[in-house]
Every structure is written in C-alpha cells, then in structure tokens.
Amino acid sequence: QSVLTQPPSASGTPGQRATISCSGSSSNIGSNTVNWYQQLPGTAPKLLIYSNNQRPSGVPDRFSGSKSGTSASLAISGLQSEDEADYYCAAWDDSLNGLWVFGGGTKLTVL
Amino acid sequence: QVQLQESGPGLVKPSQTLSLTCTVSGGSISSGTYYWSWIRQPAGKGLEWIGRIETSGSTNYNPSLKSRVTISVDTSKNQFSLKLSSVTAADTAVYYCARYEWFGEYFDYWGQGTLVTVSS
C-alpha cells in the first residue's frame, strides 16, 4: 500500500490530453513539493517534473505538473505513442524522521 | 555526464545479508549538493525509498527498514553501498541507486537497476 495514491491506469489516443492524479496528506504533498518520474518498460525511472511544476532540460513542454493542497496532477498534452509508460509521483514525508514516499504508479496506455 | 552503476550478487539466501555497491562515474561523489540514495522496486510494483547518505556519512533510512539497513560511502572509490540484513522473499526486487539533488529536492540520476532475488 503506497503512501501516495494514484490511479492504476490511464489512457488516451494520440494527440489527446491525459491527466494523472496523486493524492497524499498534510505530512507529504501538503507541506512539500512533488516530483514526477516516467518509467519506460525495463528502464530506470527518469525525472519528469520537479518542484510541482518545473521541467528539467530536455523534457518537452507537453508535460506539466500542478499541486493544490494535498493533491497533485500530471498532465500530458498531445499524447504520443512514446509516452506509454508508468508514471510515479513522489514527495518528502515529514512524519517520523522523514522519508521519501512514492505513489503506486499509473500505467499510461496510448490507444 | 554522471553515471551510476549497481553491482552485487543477484541471488541471496533467506536470513542472509544483501550487499550492493553503487559506483559513480563522470563526477566526484564528494562534490556538489548531493545525497546518495537506494530505492527498490518489486516486480510489477511501485518504488520504495530505502535510505540516503551524505558524503559526511550522515544517513536517513526508511523507518520500515531501518532496523535492517546500513548505507555507507567510500569517497576514495567514488562508491556507496547498501547492506540489508535478515532478508526474506519480500526483499526480492530491482534495486536502484540514485543521486539526490538536495537543493532541487529530486532524484536526477539513476543507475540501471539490479535484480536481487531472495531464494534458497
């Protein structure tokens, strides 16, 4: 059971917009920034969004992030077949002595 | 370009200690504002943060694993290591090492991952 809650799956057709939600609590998303990672099949996760809505260099502006209260969202516009991957949200959790927590992951299918 | 590479046994017997090393290349492990972390992923499941170390030796561990985990660093070899004791089948996973940029608060470089299976 992951600390952050994501839908297990999402889908869209090429060119459409897809969104993935991530729900947490006051000790994680509510008080810290959110990162998003993309994991292509058989590969390591790759940083996609940091500080809620910032893109590392090289990440297309089709990817955007937002945060409100204890929830966050990842939006992918102009879906492409290569966007088919698993997406994970992550945040620092202030409980106990602190730890990084992840969502359970969302499998995005481009139909 | 920074690269991280995990190494260690792919098979560990139950109750024994899992030991992995992450070798950092393309930059000094001591430079910059970084922590060095271990993260694991059971097959078909999500990511679990194991812990992190600064090059000063200061560590933070996931409370759920803290009693069994030790992370250490060897700056002379540009490596950091993970030891997980008393393993069970539940510890079977792909283990990743990753660099954490503390100013930006994100994991920016990851190793390719190494599968560790716990089985007799």
Short mmCIF file of C-alpha atoms in Angstrom, two decimals:
data_model
loop_
_atom_site.label_atom_id
_atom_site.label_comp_id
_atom_site.label_asym_id
_atom_site.label_seq_id
_atom_site.Cartn_x
_atom_site.Cartn_y
_atom_site.Cartn_z
CA GLN A 1 0.00 0.00 0.00
CA SER A 2 1.66 3.21 -1.20
CA VAL A 3 1.53 6.38 0.88
CA LEU A 4 0.60 8.46 -2.17
CA THR A 5 -2.47 7.33 -4.12
CA GLN A 6 -2.51 7.19 -7.91
CA PRO A 7 -4.98 5.55 -10.28
CA PRO A 8 -3.50 2.28 -11.54
CA SER A 9 -4.20 3.10 -15.17
CA ALA A 10 -4.92 5.95 -17.58
CA SER A 11 -5.31 6.07 -21.34
CA GLY A 12 -5.78 8.34 -24.30
CA THR A 13 -5.47 8.43 -28.05
CA PRO A 14 -2.63 10.16 -29.92
CA GLY A 15 -2.98 13.93 -29.78
CA GLN A 16 -5.29 13.87 -26.77
CA ARG A 17 -4.58 15.14 -23.28
CA ALA A 18 -4.18 12.76 -20.36
CA THR A 19 -4.05 13.58 -16.68
CA ILE A 20 -2.81 11.53 -13.73
CA SER A 21 -3.71 12.40 -10.17
CA CYS A 22 -1.72 11.89 -6.97
CA SER A 23 -3.32 12.18 -3.56
CA GLY A 24 -1.40 12.49 -0.31
CA SER A 25 -1.69 14.11 3.10
CA SER A 26 -0.60 17.11 5.11
CA SER A 27 2.70 15.46 6.02
CA ASN A 28 3.82 14.94 2.43
CA ILE A 29 2.19 16.74 -0.51
CA GLY A 30 0.53 19.23 1.82
CA SER A 31 3.86 20.53 3.09
CA ASN A 32 6.44 19.60 0.46
CA THR A 33 6.94 19.78 -3.28
CA VAL A 34 6.01 16.98 -5.66
CA ASN A 35 8.13 15.28 -8.29
CA TRP A 36 7.01 13.08 -11.15
CA TYR A 37 9.01 10.27 -12.73
CA GLN A 38 8.49 8.44 -16.01
CA GLN A 39 9.49 4.79 -16.23
CA LEU A 40 9.63 3.22 -19.66
CA PRO A 41 9.43 -0.59 -19.74
CA GLY A 42 12.59 -2.23 -18.46
CA THR A 43 14.34 1.03 -17.62
CA ALA A 44 15.07 3.13 -14.56
CA PRO A 45 12.75 6.00 -13.64
CA LYS A 46 13.51 9.36 -15.23
CA LEU A 47 12.82 12.74 -13.62
CA LEU A 48 9.94 14.39 -15.48
CA ILE A 49 8.71 17.20 -13.21
CA TYR A 50 10.22 18.64 -10.03
CA SER A 51 9.08 21.28 -7.55
CA ASN A 52 5.45 20.66 -8.52
CA ASN A 53 5.66 22.17 -11.99
CA GLN A 54 9.26 22.54 -13.17
CA ARG A 55 10.63 20.61 -16.13
CA PRO A 56 14.27 19.52 -16.31
CA SER A 57 16.00 20.49 -19.51
CA GLY A 58 15.12 18.12 -22.30
CA VAL A 59 11.61 17.33 -21.08
CA PRO A 60 9.04 18.51 -23.64
CA ASP A 61 6.59 21.22 -22.60
CA ARG A 62 3.79 18.75 -23.35
CA PHE A 63 4.38 17.59 -19.79
CA SER A 64 3.12 19.82 -16.98
CA GLY A 65 2.54 19.47 -13.27
CA SER A 66 0.39 21.19 -10.69
CA LYS A 67 -0.35 20.94 -6.98
CA SER A 68 -3.24 22.03 -4.82
CA GLY A 69 -3.44 21.28 -1.11
CA THR A 70 -2.68 17.61 -0.57
CA SER A 71 -3.08 16.58 -4.22
CA ALA A 72 -1.03 16.90 -7.37
CA SER A 73 -1.57 16.23 -11.04
CA LEU A 74 0.50 15.45 -14.10
CA ALA A 75 -0.89 16.47 -17.48
CA ILE A 76 0.38 15.24 -20.82
CA SER A 77 -0.91 17.06 -23.86
CA GLY A 78 -0.57 15.96 -27.48
CA LEU A 79 -0.17 12.32 -26.47
CA GLN A 80 2.40 10.34 -28.42
CA SER A 81 2.98 6.61 -28.56
CA GLU A 82 6.34 7.03 -26.84
CA ASP A 83 4.56 8.46 -23.79
CA GLU A 84 3.29 4.97 -22.98
CA ALA A 85 4.98 4.27 -19.65
CA ASP A 86 4.50 4.10 -15.90
CA TYR A 87 4.33 7.42 -14.07
CA TYR A 88 5.13 7.90 -10.37
CA CYS A 89 4.59 10.87 -8.09
CA ALA A 90 6.92 11.39 -5.14
CA ALA A 91 7.21 13.71 -2.16
CA TRP A 92 9.15 14.02 1.07
CA ASP A 93 7.08 12.97 4.08
CA ASP A 94 7.76 14.79 7.35
CA SER A 95 6.40 12.01 9.57
CA LEU A 96 8.72 10.10 11.90
CA ASN A 97 12.27 11.14 10.95
CA GLY A 98 11.24 11.88 7.38
CA LEU A 99 11.28 9.71 4.30
CA TRP A 100 10.64 9.86 0.58
CA VAL A 101 7.28 8.37 -0.41
CA PHE A 102 6.06 7.39 -3.84
CA GLY A 103 2.72 6.74 -5.45
CA GLY A 104 1.89 3.23 -6.60
CA GLY A 105 2.34 4.24 -10.21
CA THR A 106 -0.03 4.82 -13.12
CA LYS A 107 0.28 2.83 -16.33
CA LEU A 108 -0.46 5.18 -19.24
CA THR A 109 -1.66 3.48 -22.40
CA VAL A 110 -1.74 5.34 -25.70
CA LEU A 111 -4.50 3.65 -27.66
CA GLN B 1 27.71 13.06 -17.68
CA VAL B 2 27.20 11.40 -14.30
CA GLN B 3 26.57 7.66 -14.40
CA LEU B 4 25.67 5.26 -11.61
CA GLN B 5 26.13 1.51 -11.76
CA GLU B 6 24.91 -1.06 -9.25
CA SER B 7 26.83 -4.25 -8.61
CA GLY B 8 26.46 -7.23 -6.32
CA PRO B 9 25.04 -10.75 -6.06
CA GLY B 10 21.80 -11.39 -7.89
CA LEU B 11 20.79 -14.21 -5.55
CA VAL B 12 20.75 -14.11 -1.75
CA LYS B 13 19.55 -16.81 0.61
CA PRO B 14 16.81 -16.09 3.15
CA SER B 15 18.09 -14.75 6.50
CA GLN B 16 21.37 -13.65 4.92
CA THR B 17 22.58 -10.12 4.17
CA LEU B 18 22.06 -8.44 0.82
CA SER B 19 25.05 -6.31 -0.20
CA LEU B 20 25.15 -3.94 -3.15
CA THR B 21 27.57 -1.26 -4.30
CA CYS B 22 26.91 1.75 -6.50
CA THR B 23 29.85 3.15 -8.45
CA VAL B 24 29.60 6.77 -9.53
CA SER B 25 31.43 7.93 -12.64
CA GLY B 26 31.59 11.20 -14.51
CA GLY B 27 31.99 13.24 -11.34
CA SER B 28 33.20 13.12 -7.77
CA ILE B 29 30.80 11.68 -5.23
CA SER B 30 32.02 14.38 -2.82
CA SER B 31 31.29 17.39 -4.98
CA GLY B 32 28.11 19.37 -5.07
CA THR B 33 24.96 19.37 -3.03
CA TYR B 34 24.00 15.74 -3.28
CA TYR B 35 22.80 12.84 -1.22
CA TRP B 36 23.19 9.29 -2.47
CA SER B 37 20.18 7.00 -2.22
CA TRP B 38 18.92 3.46 -2.64
CA ILE B 39 15.44 2.77 -3.97
CA ARG B 40 13.87 -0.60 -4.75
CA GLN B 41 11.02 -1.89 -6.87
CA PRO B 42 9.46 -5.37 -6.53
CA ALA B 43 8.36 -6.86 -9.83
CA GLY B 44 5.20 -5.20 -11.09
CA LYS B 45 5.02 -2.88 -8.10
CA GLY B 46 5.88 0.67 -7.13
CA LEU B 47 9.02 2.33 -5.86
CA GLU B 48 10.17 2.20 -2.24
CA TRP B 49 12.83 4.54 -0.86
CA ILE B 50 15.34 2.66 1.29
CA GLY B 51 17.57 5.46 2.51
CA ARG B 52 20.26 8.01 1.73
CA ILE B 53 23.73 9.08 2.76
CA GLU B 54 25.70 12.31 2.57
CA THR B 55 29.42 12.12 1.92
CA SER B 56 29.91 13.28 5.51
CA GLY B 57 28.46 9.90 6.45
CA SER B 58 25.15 11.21 7.76
CA THR B 59 22.26 8.85 6.92
CA ASN B 60 18.47 8.72 6.81
CA TYR B 61 16.60 5.44 6.48
CA ASN B 62 13.05 4.40 5.72
CA PRO B 63 11.58 3.64 9.17
CA SER B 64 10.07 0.41 7.86
CA LEU B 65 13.56 -0.92 7.02
CA LYS B 66 15.73 1.00 9.48
CA SER B 67 16.48 -1.93 11.77
CA ARG B 68 17.95 -3.94 8.88
CA VAL B 69 19.60 -1.29 6.67
CA THR B 70 23.08 0.17 6.59
CA ILE B 71 24.23 2.60 3.89
CA SER B 72 27.89 3.59 3.75
CA VAL B 73 30.10 5.65 1.47
CA ASP B 74 33.69 5.27 0.28
CA THR B 75 34.72 8.58 -1.24
CA SER B 76 38.15 7.24 -2.23
CA LYS B 77 36.47 4.75 -4.55
CA ASN B 78 33.59 7.04 -5.55
CA GLN B 79 31.16 4.41 -4.29
CA PHE B 80 28.37 3.98 -1.81
CA SER B 81 26.92 0.73 -0.57
CA LEU B 82 23.79 -0.91 0.79
CA LYS B 83 23.54 -3.73 3.29
CA LEU B 84 20.14 -5.22 4.12
CA SER B 85 20.17 -7.94 6.76
CA SER B 86 17.85 -10.84 7.53
CA VAL B 87 16.34 -10.83 4.06
CA THR B 88 13.16 -12.67 3.11
CA ALA B 89 11.38 -13.26 -0.18
CA ALA B 90 9.66 -9.90 0.34
CA ASP B 91 13.02 -8.22 -0.27
CA THR B 92 13.19 -9.58 -3.82
CA ALA B 93 13.24 -6.52 -6.07
CA VAL B 94 15.14 -4.44 -8.55
CA TYR B 95 17.45 -2.22 -6.52
CA TYR B 96 18.36 1.21 -7.89
CA CYS B 97 20.97 3.63 -6.70
CA ALA B 98 20.22 7.28 -7.37
CA ARG B 99 21.67 10.74 -6.87
CA TYR B 100 19.51 13.16 -4.89
CA GLU B 101 19.99 16.87 -5.54
CA TRP B 102 19.12 18.39 -2.18
CA PHE B 103 18.67 21.96 -3.38
CA GLY B 104 16.16 20.99 -6.06
CA GLU B 105 14.87 18.09 -3.96
CA TYR B 106 14.76 15.45 -6.65
CA PHE B 107 16.45 12.24 -7.82
CA ASP B 108 18.15 13.28 -11.05
CA TYR B 109 20.44 10.39 -11.96
CA TRP B 110 19.62 6.71 -11.51
CA GLY B 111 21.53 3.51 -12.07
CA GLN B 112 20.09 0.95 -14.45
CA GLY B 113 18.97 -1.21 -11.54
CA THR B 114 19.96 -4.69 -10.46
CA LEU B 115 17.60 -7.57 -9.70
CA VAL B 116 18.17 -9.26 -6.37
CA THR B 117 16.27 -12.47 -5.74
CA VAL B 118 15.96 -13.91 -2.25
CA SER B 119 15.63 -17.65 -2.51
CA SER B 120 17.18 -20.80 -1.10
#
